[in-house]
Amino acid sequence: MKRFRIFYYLLMLASLLYGLYSGNRICYTLFFMQILILLAALALNLWTILSFSYVQTLNTREAEKGQTVTLHLGIYNDKPFPFTHMKIHILAPAPEECQDVWINLAPRQETSFDFIFSLPYRGEYEMGMTRLDIQDLFGLFPMHIDMRWLSYYRTQTVLVYPRTIHFRLPAFSQSSATGLGQNLGPLTPGSEEFSHLRPFLPGDLMARIHWKSSIKTRSLKTRQYTDPSGESCLIFIDTQKISKEADRIADQVTECAAALLYAHLVQEDPTRLACGDLSYAQLSESFSLSDYHRCHQWLAMLPFRQEAEEAGAEALHALIHASPVQKLYVLGPTINSACITLLESFPVPCHYWIGSPLPNPAPPLAKQIQLASFHEKETAVFLHDQLGGDVL
């Protein structure tokens, strides 16, 4: 088509120049015929753009990593004239699944497609039509339009959560009852402190239902208590900017954090999930699985954009000195030397896990810091190797 287009324009120029030079009417006739064909091609392209109508929907707006999402695309021509040849580029969450669709629609016809896309990583992704390439019959007047430039057009978005791994910590680490590693049943009176009201969950004791609030809100509310002898847990994510394999490493870090959070909330350990990026919304302490969803959503949208190592260390320093911490996890893409320096002066044992391979040789660390890498490892297997326990 490109060669034909070049030949066509050269022939049109030659007809005009030779007609002006010789005054030959045949040259003028040929020139004006070519002009008319160009105008007809332009008119058909503009007609296609102005008459183009579509429906673009997703079967879900939220999903977990590893699931699939279906994009429905319908193209309609309800006019009495045909559309010219079109190529539509479809954007997908996984770059290898992006594709082009060729469409030719006669008058009063329609076509539809259902694209099934995989969700390989957590995060917020756009999908749908992006570039529209219009080609007339002779290939004389190609037009390219990025639909995202149009004020009325919006791509479809899906929020992908980190995969939830129902991980259970080993029995000796359970502290929700007595802090001694054994679940001995209900706590004795006065051994627990009221924390907050939460929605009723199956299995909650009837004695803990707050009837006054339940009547006001017309939904059952349960008193949530904390055990002073239980271990307070901090899961800190170092959000340094990732230079290589950003999506994969960020996904592994957040998936590991989600599994840790789930494991401690099952035990009803007071757990704080935090990051080094103070410009990103910070979470309050969580006490039960009813808090898991908001933390899960927080992890899905967590950005890794910090440039300076010191910013993460300063945020961690403020957190560990703001309230007692008895279990500490630090997760990040690579080793943060500023965080290491801070943790060496902090007496509480710490699990420091990174998404990149460990340096060789490994740096000398204080004995309370357990450094490990989950690079290219299955999260459940890695957690079992580091903490014991298993998947529920």
XYZ file of C-alpha atoms in Angstrom:
392
model
C 0.000 0.000 0.000
C 2.798 2.432 0.804
C 4.469 1.930 -2.567
C 1.150 2.394 -4.349
C 0.515 5.568 -2.366
C 3.916 6.999 -3.316
C 3.328 6.122 -6.964
C -0.140 7.685 -6.861
C 1.081 11.013 -5.456
C 4.029 11.130 -7.858
C 1.670 10.493 -10.784
C -0.658 13.246 -9.571
C 2.256 15.700 -9.297
C 3.569 14.711 -12.734
C 0.117 15.174 -14.299
C -0.188 18.659 -12.813
C 3.324 19.771 -13.828
C 3.092 18.366 -17.351
C -0.384 19.884 -17.759
C 0.933 23.300 -16.717
C 3.891 22.915 -19.054
C 2.067 21.596 -22.140
C -1.537 22.671 -21.561
C -2.700 19.108 -22.320
C -6.291 18.648 -21.117
C -5.826 14.918 -20.549
C -3.247 15.694 -17.864
C -5.628 18.128 -16.162
C -8.435 15.549 -16.352
C -6.228 12.877 -14.792
C -5.107 15.279 -12.059
C -8.654 16.302 -11.093
C -9.819 12.665 -11.135
C -7.069 11.797 -8.667
C -8.056 14.775 -6.495
C -11.681 13.585 -6.459
C -10.619 10.066 -5.455
C -8.578 11.529 -2.581
C -11.531 13.629 -1.428
C -13.818 10.583 -1.579
C -11.327 8.578 0.529
C -11.071 11.427 3.054
C -14.865 11.772 3.231
C -15.302 8.021 3.869
C -12.646 8.089 6.599
C -14.266 11.064 8.306
C -17.662 9.407 7.989
C -16.302 6.320 9.724
C -14.816 8.377 12.571
C -17.949 10.469 13.131
C -20.327 7.496 12.880
C -18.196 5.101 14.921
C -20.152 3.755 17.920
C -19.121 1.102 20.403
C -19.815 -0.621 23.696
C -16.871 -1.592 25.906
C -17.416 -3.287 29.284
C -15.600 -5.477 31.809
C -17.166 -8.380 33.653
C -15.509 -7.203 36.899
C -13.667 -4.176 38.248
C -11.714 -6.031 40.936
C -9.890 -9.346 40.819
C -6.959 -11.190 42.357
C -3.679 -11.945 40.686
C -3.911 -15.182 38.703
C -7.567 -14.738 37.789
C -8.870 -13.609 34.396
C -11.033 -10.708 33.255
C -13.302 -10.552 30.195
C -13.497 -7.433 28.039
C -16.591 -7.204 25.840
C -16.263 -4.956 22.774
C -19.110 -4.228 20.393
C -18.775 -2.107 17.215
C -21.958 -0.849 15.523
C -22.802 0.704 12.141
C -26.455 1.752 12.110
C -25.971 4.120 9.137
C -26.894 3.486 5.469
C -23.237 3.735 4.337
C -20.402 1.275 4.972
C -17.450 1.871 7.248
C -14.026 1.894 5.718
C -11.370 -0.655 6.668
C -10.391 -0.343 10.388
C -7.714 -1.785 12.640
C -8.238 -1.403 16.395
C -5.425 -1.935 18.897
C -6.554 -3.599 22.147
C -4.578 -2.879 25.325
C -4.274 -5.721 27.867
C -2.731 -5.951 31.384
C -0.086 -8.359 30.078
C 1.873 -6.761 27.182
C 2.094 -10.063 25.294
C -1.713 -10.281 25.161
C -2.208 -6.907 23.428
C -3.624 -7.470 19.963
C -4.983 -5.859 16.793
C -8.501 -6.462 15.467
C -9.457 -5.866 11.818
C -13.019 -4.714 11.160
C -15.081 -4.148 7.991
C -18.705 -3.216 8.547
C -21.371 -3.003 5.859
C -24.393 -0.694 6.340
C -26.534 -1.551 9.387
C -24.247 -4.289 10.646
C -22.483 -4.915 13.935
C -19.756 -7.107 15.335
C -18.642 -7.999 18.846
C -15.663 -9.603 20.565
C -14.996 -11.090 24.015
C -11.359 -10.935 25.025
C -10.206 -12.981 28.020
C -7.104 -11.462 29.594
C -4.889 -12.871 32.318
C -3.862 -10.817 35.365
C -0.233 -11.759 36.053
C 0.572 -9.018 38.581
C -1.166 -6.864 41.181
C -1.890 -3.191 40.485
C -4.355 -1.008 38.607
C -4.443 -1.636 34.864
C -6.120 -0.003 31.883
C -7.516 -2.088 29.052
C -9.602 -1.615 25.951
C -9.312 0.219 22.657
C -6.407 2.625 22.293
C -5.323 3.330 18.693
C -7.734 3.352 15.766
C -6.168 2.951 12.291
C -8.458 3.761 9.365
C -7.506 2.699 5.845
C -9.490 3.549 2.708
C -9.959 1.081 -0.158
C -6.878 2.224 -2.099
C -4.696 3.024 0.892
C -4.339 6.657 -0.207
C -5.373 8.446 2.959
C -4.535 6.430 6.117
C -5.584 8.026 9.400
C -4.399 7.164 12.901
C -6.293 8.251 16.017
C -5.393 7.555 19.637
C -8.819 7.333 21.253
C -7.363 8.279 24.632
C -6.929 11.805 23.267
C -10.706 12.153 22.937
C -12.365 13.913 25.872
C -15.328 11.516 26.001
C -13.371 8.275 25.786
C -12.226 6.300 28.830
C -10.399 2.998 28.882
C -11.679 0.322 31.263
C -9.734 -0.150 34.511
C -9.377 -3.185 36.745
C -7.817 -3.278 40.211
C -5.788 -6.449 40.723
C -5.216 -7.491 44.343
C -2.178 -9.469 45.473
C -2.939 -13.170 45.664
C -4.281 -14.161 49.079
C -2.361 -17.076 50.565
C -4.159 -18.528 53.571
C -0.979 -19.092 55.522
C -1.006 -20.392 59.104
C 1.880 -19.747 61.463
C 3.180 -22.662 63.532
C 1.565 -23.336 66.916
C 4.526 -22.106 68.947
C 4.166 -18.617 67.421
C 0.483 -18.185 68.242
C -0.028 -15.456 70.782
C -3.644 -14.510 70.496
C -4.609 -16.355 73.667
C -1.792 -16.201 76.181
C 1.328 -15.129 74.346
C 2.968 -18.437 75.371
C 2.328 -20.373 72.197
C -0.725 -22.322 73.311
C -4.380 -21.544 72.771
C -5.899 -22.149 76.178
C -9.404 -20.918 75.430
C -11.155 -17.775 76.683
C -9.119 -15.185 78.494
C -9.705 -14.572 82.162
C -11.676 -11.440 83.108
C -9.532 -8.328 83.062
C -6.811 -9.894 80.891
C -8.041 -8.203 77.712
C -8.719 -4.590 76.761
C -11.526 -3.187 74.616
C -10.249 -1.931 71.254
C -13.124 -1.113 68.879
C -16.436 -2.307 67.430
C -16.422 -4.382 64.252
C -19.044 -6.226 62.147
C -20.236 -9.573 63.529
C -18.486 -12.635 62.116
C -19.647 -16.267 62.358
C -18.126 -17.838 65.460
C -18.130 -14.661 67.575
C -19.340 -15.109 71.143
C -22.857 -13.812 71.775
C -21.650 -12.198 74.993
C -19.393 -9.882 72.956
C -22.192 -8.457 70.801
C -22.767 -4.758 71.478
C -26.544 -4.681 71.314
C -26.990 -0.934 71.648
C -24.832 -0.185 68.589
C -26.359 -3.133 66.730
C -29.866 -1.698 67.188
C -28.748 1.773 66.070
C -26.986 0.560 62.928
C -29.398 -2.331 62.267
C -26.458 -4.717 61.896
C -24.709 -6.852 64.488
C -21.600 -5.290 66.045
C -19.027 -7.200 68.078
C -16.661 -5.839 70.691
C -13.053 -6.353 69.626
C -10.570 -6.904 72.453
C -6.802 -7.022 72.434
C -4.653 -9.255 74.571
C -1.918 -7.355 76.412
C 0.175 -10.534 76.508
C -0.110 -10.983 72.728
C 2.672 -9.865 70.408
C 2.275 -6.615 68.500
C 3.402 -7.057 64.897
C 4.712 -4.518 62.357
C 4.964 -5.330 58.654
C 6.966 -2.565 57.005
C 7.350 -2.267 53.227
C 10.302 -0.338 51.864
C 8.933 1.301 48.687
C 12.209 2.029 46.925
C 11.970 2.615 43.181
C 12.585 -0.641 41.315
C 14.845 -0.470 38.275
C 14.416 -3.967 36.801
C 11.387 -6.284 36.680
C 9.376 -3.695 38.596
C 5.961 -5.372 38.239
C 7.187 -8.818 39.227
C 9.189 -7.716 42.279
C 6.485 -5.320 43.532
C 3.966 -8.136 43.154
C 6.104 -10.555 45.181
C 6.699 -8.018 47.958
C 2.992 -7.206 48.341
C 1.932 -10.853 48.056
C 4.332 -11.808 50.850
C 3.044 -8.912 52.979
C -0.565 -10.008 52.376
C 0.234 -13.577 53.445
C 1.947 -12.372 56.629
C -0.933 -10.043 57.421
C -3.498 -12.816 56.932
C -1.525 -15.215 59.155
C -1.331 -12.756 62.054
C -4.930 -11.586 61.738
C -6.096 -15.205 61.936
C -4.389 -15.259 65.338
C -5.931 -11.856 66.145
C -2.486 -10.361 66.686
C -2.505 -6.531 66.706
C -0.826 -5.929 63.350
C 0.289 -2.715 61.668
C 0.906 -2.604 57.910
C 2.963 0.411 56.853
C 5.281 1.704 54.135
C 8.121 4.183 53.821
C 6.220 6.481 51.460
C 4.603 9.038 53.764
C 2.751 10.649 50.830
C 0.772 7.417 50.430
C -2.210 6.838 52.740
C -1.199 5.155 56.004
C -3.235 2.415 57.685
C -4.269 2.095 61.276
C -3.572 -1.027 63.312
C -5.585 -4.140 62.384
C -6.979 -6.655 64.862
C -9.094 -9.197 62.948
C -9.850 -10.564 59.509
C -12.617 -7.973 59.130
C -9.787 -5.450 58.543
C -8.107 -7.563 55.873
C -9.980 -6.191 52.838
C -8.958 -2.565 53.342
C -5.339 -3.646 53.845
C -5.553 -5.872 50.776
C -6.761 -2.922 48.687
C -4.006 -0.752 50.148
C -1.418 -3.303 48.998
C -2.956 -3.507 45.513
C -2.369 0.204 44.879
C 0.900 0.630 46.797
C 3.411 2.560 44.623
C 7.147 1.868 44.608
C 8.526 5.327 43.809
C 10.922 6.442 46.550
C 14.334 7.613 45.410
C 16.163 8.154 48.719
C 16.993 5.242 51.043
C 16.933 7.532 54.068
C 13.214 8.296 53.663
C 12.246 4.656 54.296
C 14.571 4.408 57.304
C 13.106 7.580 58.831
C 9.556 6.245 58.455
C 10.563 2.908 60.027
C 12.294 4.708 62.905
C 9.127 6.697 63.669
C 6.955 3.570 63.617
C 9.056 1.378 65.919
C 9.378 4.176 68.472
C 5.709 5.192 68.355
C 4.390 1.968 69.891
C 5.804 -1.314 71.244
C 6.757 -3.804 68.509
C 7.457 -7.423 69.371
C 7.442 -8.898 65.859
C 9.016 -6.984 62.997
C 9.084 -7.773 59.287
C 10.783 -5.511 56.741
C 10.101 -6.261 53.084
C 11.570 -4.467 50.098
C 12.931 -4.796 46.567
C 16.604 -4.575 47.603
C 18.688 -4.091 50.737
C 18.303 -0.604 52.197
C 21.554 0.203 53.996
C 19.902 2.979 56.019
C 17.265 0.530 57.302
C 19.952 -2.028 58.140
C 21.822 0.555 60.233
C 18.602 1.393 62.093
C 17.665 -2.250 62.739
C 21.099 -3.092 64.131
C 20.433 -0.664 66.984
C 16.920 -2.038 67.573
C 16.910 -5.067 69.937
C 13.762 -6.773 68.584
C 14.403 -9.699 66.174
C 13.601 -8.751 62.591
C 12.941 -10.695 59.406
C 14.368 -8.682 56.520
C 13.196 -10.065 53.155
C 14.048 -8.706 49.719
C 12.834 -9.416 46.187
C 16.236 -9.270 44.490
C 18.962 -11.935 44.835
C 21.163 -11.735 47.923
C 24.560 -10.108 47.358
C 27.570 -12.397 47.292
C 29.157 -12.255 49.782
C 26.288 -11.344 52.101
C 26.889 -8.217 54.218
C 27.675 -8.765 57.939
C 24.537 -8.168 60.001
C 23.615 -8.090 63.665
C 22.380 -11.422 65.007
C 18.785 -10.190 65.489
C 18.398 -9.522 61.713
C 17.425 -12.544 59.613
C 18.121 -11.641 55.968
C 16.543 -13.717 53.180
C 15.484 -13.350 49.541
C 12.266 -14.605 47.932
C 13.626 -13.972 44.437
C 11.916 -16.404 42.019
C 10.515 -18.454 44.924
C 6.937 -19.475 45.566
C 5.651 -17.309 48.414
C 4.065 -20.155 50.407
C 7.247 -22.252 50.167
C 9.408 -19.285 51.160
C 7.251 -18.512 54.223
C 7.314 -22.160 55.279
C 11.135 -22.196 55.002
C 11.481 -19.007 57.050
C 8.709 -19.336 59.645
C 7.431 -22.878 59.503
C 3.667 -23.324 59.327
C 1.655 -24.234 56.261
C -1.153 -23.148 53.963
C -4.711 -23.560 55.254
